[in-house]
mmCIF file of C-alpha atoms and ligand atoms in Angstrom:
data_model
loop_
_atom_site.group_PDB
_atom_site.id
_atom_site.type_symbol
_atom_site.label_atom_id
_atom_site.label_comp_id
_atom_site.label_asym_id
_atom_site.label_seq_id
_atom_site.Cartn_x
_atom_site.Cartn_y
_atom_site.Cartn_z
ATOM 1 C CA PRO J 262 -34.774 30.370 44.562
ATOM 2 C CA LEU J 263 -34.122 30.384 40.812
ATOM 3 C CA LEU J 264 -31.020 31.282 39.009
ATOM 4 C CA ILE J 265 -31.704 32.487 35.437
ATOM 5 C CA GLN J 266 -29.084 33.422 32.876
ATOM 6 C CA VAL J 267 -29.975 36.139 30.417
ATOM 7 C CA ILE J 268 -27.647 36.254 27.539
ATOM 8 C CA ASN J 269 -27.374 39.429 25.459
ATOM 9 C CA PRO J 270 -25.959 37.695 22.221
ATOM 10 C CA ASN J 271 -24.301 40.986 21.118
ATOM 11 C CA THR J 272 -21.184 42.346 22.916
ATOM 12 C CA SER J 273 -22.593 45.895 23.753
ATOM 13 C CA LEU J 274 -22.526 45.862 27.578
ATOM 14 C CA ALA J 275 -24.693 48.910 27.853
ATOM 15 C CA MET J 276 -27.548 46.785 26.180
ATOM 16 C CA THR J 277 -26.706 43.836 28.529
ATOM 17 C CA GLU J 278 -27.375 46.353 31.346
ATOM 18 C CA THR J 279 -30.714 47.365 29.979
ATOM 19 C CA ILE J 280 -31.739 43.821 29.334
ATOM 20 C CA GLY J 281 -30.608 42.699 32.810
ATOM 21 C CA MET J 282 -32.609 45.513 34.559
ATOM 22 C CA ALA J 283 -35.762 44.538 32.592
ATOM 23 C CA ALA J 284 -35.213 40.938 33.655
ATOM 24 C CA ARG J 285 -34.853 41.960 37.288
ATOM 25 C CA ALA J 286 -37.781 44.240 37.334
ATOM 26 C CA VAL J 287 -40.324 41.320 36.813
ATOM 27 C CA ALA J 288 -38.295 38.449 38.438
ATOM 28 C CA ALA J 289 -39.992 36.734 41.318
ATOM 29 C CA THR J 290 -38.626 37.233 44.862
ATOM 30 C CA GLY J 291 -35.845 34.740 45.127
ATOM 31 C CA THR J 292 -35.066 34.686 41.550
ATOM 32 C CA GLU J 293 -31.587 35.811 40.539
ATOM 33 C CA ILE J 294 -30.736 37.124 37.261
ATOM 34 C CA ILE J 295 -27.238 36.685 35.734
ATOM 35 C CA ALA J 296 -26.952 39.144 32.786
ATOM 36 C CA VAL J 297 -24.026 38.162 30.360
ATOM 37 C CA SER J 298 -22.651 38.693 26.861
ATOM 38 C CA PRO J 299 -20.243 36.706 24.744
ATOM 39 C CA SER J 300 -16.536 37.286 25.156
ATOM 40 C CA GLN J 301 -16.288 37.932 21.405
ATOM 41 C CA GLY J 302 -18.552 38.522 18.620
ATOM 42 C CA VAL J 303 -20.794 41.322 17.196
ATOM 43 C CA PRO J 304 -21.658 44.726 18.786
ATOM 44 C CA SER J 305 -25.155 44.372 17.418
ATOM 45 C CA ILE J 306 -27.125 41.793 15.476
ATOM 46 C CA GLU J 307 -28.737 43.279 12.374
ATOM 47 C CA GLY J 308 -28.936 40.195 10.037
ATOM 48 C CA HIS J 309 -28.225 36.562 9.270
ATOM 49 C CA PHE J 310 -24.393 36.941 9.278
ATOM 50 C CA ASP J 311 -24.540 38.626 12.775
ATOM 51 C CA GLU J 312 -26.857 36.026 14.015
ATOM 52 C CA ALA J 313 -24.553 33.299 12.917
ATOM 53 C CA ILE J 314 -21.696 34.787 14.657
ATOM 54 C CA ALA J 315 -23.771 35.485 17.730
ATOM 55 C CA ALA J 316 -25.039 31.984 18.008
ATOM 56 C CA VAL J 317 -21.514 30.887 18.635
ATOM 57 C CA GLY J 318 -21.405 33.205 21.520
ATOM 58 C CA VAL J 319 -24.724 32.033 22.745
ATOM 59 C CA LEU J 320 -23.613 28.451 22.955
ATOM 60 C CA GLU J 321 -20.367 29.424 24.803
ATOM 61 C CA GLN J 322 -22.555 31.254 27.315
ATOM 62 C CA VAL J 323 -25.102 28.496 27.597
ATOM 63 C CA LYS J 324 -22.276 26.009 28.521
ATOM 64 C CA ARG J 325 -20.934 28.459 31.142
ATOM 65 C CA GLY J 326 -24.530 28.791 32.630
ATOM 66 C CA LYS J 327 -24.977 25.118 32.552
ATOM 67 C CA ALA J 328 -21.603 24.803 34.582
ATOM 68 C CA GLN J 329 -22.970 27.440 37.092
ATOM 69 C CA GLY J 330 -26.120 25.461 37.591
ATOM 70 C CA VAL J 331 -28.607 27.934 36.258
ATOM 71 C CA ASP J 332 -32.194 27.033 36.138
ATOM 72 C CA GLY J 333 -32.743 28.549 32.654
ATOM 73 C CA HIS J 334 -31.310 30.449 29.917
ATOM 74 C CA ILE J 335 -32.735 33.404 27.929
ATOM 75 C CA ILE J 336 -31.554 34.447 24.454
ATOM 76 C CA ALA J 337 -32.136 38.170 24.665
ATOM 77 C CA CYS J 338 -32.068 39.124 20.871
ATOM 78 C CA PHE J 339 -35.201 39.347 18.857
ATOM 79 C CA GLY J 340 -33.674 36.939 16.236
ATOM 80 C CA ASP J 341 -33.539 34.225 19.009
ATOM 81 C CA PRO J 342 -30.127 33.319 17.477
ATOM 82 C CA GLY J 343 -28.838 29.735 18.274
ATOM 83 C CA LEU J 344 -32.070 28.864 19.940
ATOM 84 C CA LEU J 345 -32.340 25.164 18.928
ATOM 85 C CA ALA J 346 -28.546 24.505 19.083
ATOM 86 C CA ALA J 347 -28.657 26.201 22.655
ATOM 87 C CA ARG J 348 -31.560 23.694 23.541
ATOM 88 C CA GLU J 349 -29.418 20.816 22.394
ATOM 89 C CA VAL J 350 -26.638 21.804 24.726
ATOM 90 C CA ALA J 351 -28.856 22.645 27.709
ATOM 91 C CA SER J 352 -30.419 20.690 30.263
ATOM 92 C CA LYS J 353 -32.751 23.401 31.485
ATOM 93 C CA PRO J 354 -35.128 25.482 29.444
ATOM 94 C CA VAL J 355 -33.925 27.978 26.860
ATOM 95 C CA ILE J 356 -36.270 30.591 25.788
ATOM 96 C CA GLY J 357 -35.752 33.294 23.080
ATOM 97 C CA ILE J 358 -37.255 36.867 23.499
ATOM 98 C CA ALA J 359 -39.053 36.735 20.209
ATOM 99 C CA GLU J 360 -40.852 33.539 20.903
ATOM 100 C CA ALA J 361 -41.445 34.704 24.479
ATOM 101 C CA ALA J 362 -43.074 38.005 23.403
ATOM 102 C CA MET J 363 -44.973 36.415 20.517
ATOM 103 C CA HIS J 364 -46.457 33.688 22.832
ATOM 104 C CA MET J 365 -47.456 36.183 25.477
ATOM 105 C CA ALA J 366 -49.263 38.542 22.708
ATOM 106 C CA THR J 367 -51.317 35.516 21.632
ATOM 107 C CA LEU J 368 -52.527 35.131 25.243
ATOM 108 C CA VAL J 369 -53.895 38.661 25.492
ATOM 109 C CA ALA J 370 -54.976 39.688 22.013
ATOM 110 C CA THR J 371 -56.283 37.936 18.831
ATOM 111 C CA ARG J 372 -53.795 39.929 16.652
ATOM 112 C CA PHE J 373 -50.504 41.717 17.410
ATOM 113 C CA SER J 374 -48.109 43.934 15.489
ATOM 114 C CA ILE J 375 -44.315 44.077 16.009
ATOM 115 C CA VAL J 376 -42.140 47.269 16.150
ATOM 116 C CA THR J 377 -38.545 46.511 15.413
ATOM 117 C CA THR J 378 -35.311 48.358 14.247
ATOM 118 C CA LEU J 379 -34.220 47.903 10.658
ATOM 119 C CA PRO J 380 -36.268 46.921 7.672
ATOM 120 C CA ARG J 381 -34.257 43.785 7.135
ATOM 121 C CA THR J 382 -34.994 42.759 10.686
ATOM 122 C CA VAL J 383 -38.685 42.869 9.891
ATOM 123 C CA ILE J 384 -38.105 40.151 7.075
ATOM 124 C CA ILE J 385 -36.223 38.081 9.627
ATOM 125 C CA ALA J 386 -39.131 38.665 12.195
ATOM 126 C CA ARG J 387 -41.482 37.303 9.541
ATOM 127 C CA HIS J 388 -39.231 34.256 9.215
ATOM 128 C CA LEU J 389 -39.649 33.641 13.041
ATOM 129 C CA LEU J 390 -43.453 34.125 12.877
ATOM 130 C CA GLN J 391 -43.514 31.329 10.345
ATOM 131 C CA ARG J 392 -41.240 29.119 12.204
ATOM 132 C CA TYR J 393 -43.238 29.523 15.391
ATOM 133 C CA GLY J 394 -46.495 29.282 13.916
ATOM 134 C CA PHE J 395 -47.711 32.871 14.604
ATOM 135 C CA GLU J 396 -47.862 34.122 11.108
ATOM 136 C CA HIS J 397 -51.550 34.521 11.164
ATOM 137 C CA HIS J 398 -51.570 36.323 14.607
ATOM 138 C CA CYS J 399 -49.261 39.109 13.450
ATOM 139 C CA ALA J 400 -51.092 41.786 11.571
ATOM 140 C CA ALA J 401 -48.212 44.189 10.839
ATOM 141 C CA LEU J 402 -44.557 44.662 11.299
ATOM 142 C CA HIS J 403 -42.801 48.284 11.416
ATOM 143 C CA ALA J 404 -39.167 49.191 11.538
ATOM 144 C CA ILE J 405 -38.129 52.509 13.166
ATOM 145 C CA ASP J 406 -35.370 52.341 10.570
ATOM 146 C CA LEU J 407 -32.556 53.093 13.012
ATOM 147 C CA PRO J 408 -29.597 50.654 14.021
ATOM 148 C CA VAL J 409 -29.820 48.608 17.124
ATOM 149 C CA LEU J 410 -27.319 50.698 18.898
ATOM 150 C CA ALA J 411 -29.238 53.887 18.425
ATOM 151 C CA LEU J 412 -31.259 52.532 21.346
ATOM 152 C CA GLU J 413 -28.095 52.920 23.511
ATOM 153 C CA GLN J 414 -27.509 56.533 22.637
ATOM 154 C CA ASP J 415 -28.720 59.295 25.141
ATOM 155 C CA SER J 416 -30.518 61.294 22.503
ATOM 156 C CA GLY J 417 -33.870 59.350 23.038
ATOM 157 C CA ILE J 418 -34.472 59.479 19.258
ATOM 158 C CA ALA J 419 -34.817 55.820 19.057
ATOM 159 C CA GLN J 420 -37.098 55.580 21.995
ATOM 160 C CA GLN J 421 -39.227 58.461 20.526
ATOM 161 C CA LYS J 422 -39.500 56.543 17.322
ATOM 162 C CA VAL J 423 -40.617 53.426 18.925
ATOM 163 C CA ARG J 424 -43.289 55.283 20.711
ATOM 164 C CA GLU J 425 -44.566 56.926 17.547
ATOM 165 C CA TYR J 426 -44.679 53.463 15.668
ATOM 166 C CA CYS J 427 -46.554 52.134 18.573
ATOM 167 C CA ILE J 428 -49.189 54.804 18.432
ATOM 168 C CA GLN J 429 -49.494 54.463 14.709
ATOM 169 C CA SER J 430 -49.983 50.786 15.118
ATOM 170 C CA LEU J 431 -52.629 50.940 17.615
ATOM 171 C CA HIS J 432 -54.667 53.268 15.392
ATOM 172 C CA GLN J 433 -53.963 51.654 12.047
ATOM 173 C CA ASP J 434 -53.283 47.876 12.393
ATOM 174 C CA GLY J 435 -56.349 46.498 14.105
ATOM 175 C CA VAL J 436 -54.327 44.723 16.707
ATOM 176 C CA GLY J 437 -54.825 44.232 20.408
ATOM 177 C CA ALA J 438 -51.073 44.127 21.412
ATOM 178 C CA ILE J 439 -47.809 45.321 20.183
ATOM 179 C CA VAL J 440 -44.462 43.250 20.508
ATOM 180 C CA LEU J 441 -41.309 45.215 20.902
ATOM 181 C CA GLY J 442 -38.753 43.703 18.409
ATOM 182 C CA CYS J 443 -35.469 44.319 20.148
ATOM 183 C CA GLY J 444 -33.638 43.428 23.439
ATOM 184 C CA GLY J 445 -32.637 46.990 23.700
ATOM 185 C CA MET J 446 -36.457 48.085 23.846
ATOM 186 C CA ALA J 447 -36.878 46.094 26.901
ATOM 187 C CA ASP J 448 -37.020 49.142 29.257
ATOM 188 C CA LEU J 449 -39.832 50.769 26.990
ATOM 189 C CA ALA J 450 -42.661 48.265 27.455
ATOM 190 C CA GLN J 451 -44.152 48.967 30.903
ATOM 191 C CA ALA J 452 -44.360 52.957 30.389
ATOM 192 C CA LEU J 453 -45.746 52.394 26.850
ATOM 193 C CA THR J 454 -48.466 49.882 28.019
ATOM 194 C CA ARG J 455 -49.618 52.493 30.458
ATOM 195 C CA GLU J 456 -49.454 55.540 28.233
ATOM 196 C CA LEU J 457 -51.043 53.735 25.270
ATOM 197 C CA ALA J 458 -53.539 51.655 27.116
ATOM 198 C CA ILE J 459 -52.542 48.504 25.021
ATOM 199 C CA PRO J 460 -50.392 45.559 26.027
ATOM 200 C CA VAL J 461 -46.868 46.586 24.771
ATOM 201 C CA ILE J 462 -44.868 43.457 25.288
ATOM 202 C CA ASP J 463 -41.187 42.998 25.865
ATOM 203 C CA GLY J 464 -39.716 39.512 25.299
ATOM 204 C CA VAL J 465 -37.098 39.796 27.962
ATOM 205 C CA SER J 466 -39.521 40.061 30.815
ATOM 206 C CA ALA J 467 -41.964 37.645 29.191
ATOM 207 C CA ALA J 468 -39.065 35.111 28.970
ATOM 208 C CA VAL J 469 -38.159 35.525 32.711
ATOM 209 C CA LYS J 470 -41.866 34.605 33.567
ATOM 210 C CA LEU J 471 -41.761 31.733 31.203
ATOM 211 C CA ILE J 472 -38.703 30.194 32.711
ATOM 212 C CA GLU J 473 -40.146 30.561 36.132
ATOM 213 C CA SER J 474 -43.334 28.792 34.815
ATOM 214 C CA LEU J 475 -41.731 26.057 33.239
ATOM 215 C CA SER J 476 -39.466 25.478 36.457
ATOM 216 C CA ALA J 477 -42.460 25.319 38.564
ATOM 217 C CA LEU J 478 -44.227 22.917 36.254
ATOM 218 C CA GLY J 479 -40.988 20.746 36.430
ATOM 219 C CA LEU J 480 -40.859 21.030 32.610
ATOM 220 C CA THR J 481 -37.400 21.353 30.899
ATOM 221 C CA THR J 482 -35.966 21.015 27.473
ATOM 222 C CA SER J 483 -36.847 17.543 26.034
ATOM 223 C CA LYS J 484 -33.871 15.256 25.331
ATOM 224 C CA HIS J 485 -36.217 12.853 23.526
ATOM 225 C CA GLY J 486 -35.458 13.515 19.678
ATOM 226 C CA ASP J 487 -33.751 16.373 18.036
ATOM 227 C CA LEU J 488 -33.012 18.357 21.108
ATOM 228 C CA ASP J 489 -30.954 15.587 22.738
ATOM 229 C CA TYR J 490 -27.380 16.444 23.595
ATOM 230 C CA PRO J 491 -25.226 16.949 20.536
ATOM 231 C CA VAL J 492 -23.451 13.932 19.195
ATOM 232 C CA ALA J 493 -20.080 13.679 20.896
ATOM 233 C CA LYS J 494 -17.014 14.561 18.594
ATOM 234 C CA PRO J 495 -13.747 16.399 18.764
ATOM 235 C CA LEU J 496 -14.108 20.180 17.998
ATOM 236 C CA SER J 497 -11.226 21.982 16.474
ATOM 237 C CA GLY J 498 -9.780 25.434 16.637
ATOM 238 C CA MET J 499 -11.859 28.196 18.021
ATOM 239 C CA PHE J 500 -14.687 25.654 18.681
ATOM 240 C CA SER J 501 -12.676 23.502 21.007
ATOM 241 C CA THR J 502 -13.951 25.486 23.981
ATOM 242 C CA LEU J 503 -17.496 24.449 23.014
ATOM 243 C CA ARG J 504 -16.749 20.807 24.054
HETATM 244 O O1 LIG F 419 -32.565 42.580 15.222
HETATM 245 C C1 LIG F 419 -32.883 43.409 15.963
HETATM 246 O O2 LIG F 419 -33.158 44.579 15.720
HETATM 247 C C2 LIG F 419 -32.766 43.257 17.465
HETATM 248 C C3 LIG F 419 -31.618 42.452 17.934
HETATM 249 N N1 LIG F 419 -30.430 42.752 17.471
HETATM 250 C C4 LIG F 419 -29.741 42.975 18.547
HETATM 251 O O3 LIG F 419 -28.440 43.270 18.637
HETATM 252 N N2 LIG F 419 -30.434 42.729 19.644
HETATM 253 C C5 LIG F 419 -31.567 42.442 19.180
HETATM 254 O O4 LIG F 419 -32.659 42.127 20.068
#
């Protein structure tokens, strides 16, 4: 049996619930999901400033998960905030939902598009594509132009916009798959895949299966080189809890 920690790096507990449910929906029998949020930070992550703040919370939660003996950590925000820092701290695998979704998309299609929230997040997603080496696999990126927390409102307006952009993308972008670019969209992928008859990929569920695969293969974060544990030194003030 596996214990997987799913970290929603923002402090919106409703989104943590959505993310936890999406993870549990695909978890193998015997895999337990612990969905958490940082004790302090930002209610939603919509840019570099938010990501820098959220990264500290991610590190705090990774340390907690490590103490709980989890078998892997998932960073459930499409910016993958703190991913490499978290890998330095962790002994077990750490997977970001953007990298997970992008990897899965390349396994089922030659080109994919991304549907995310704000126009500025589209730019950040482009940085991720470059960083992960998927620039040439992503044919188009779309923003529904609504804030992240619109996905937690009951109106369903954000969900409707995601569906509209997915339909537009499958007709116009010449892609074989669509990646949902927000942890808060995790509950939409399966229904959209069925309705639109194109793989619509959520990074939360993709990351759960990647952690299970890495665990089954006996693979974990390398401590040879730059992902070795952080150099030991005294940490002051608010960072002292990260020791
Ligand atoms: O950047 C985005 O639009 C998505 C990203 N922000 C957030 O609070 N959770 C996320 O997945």
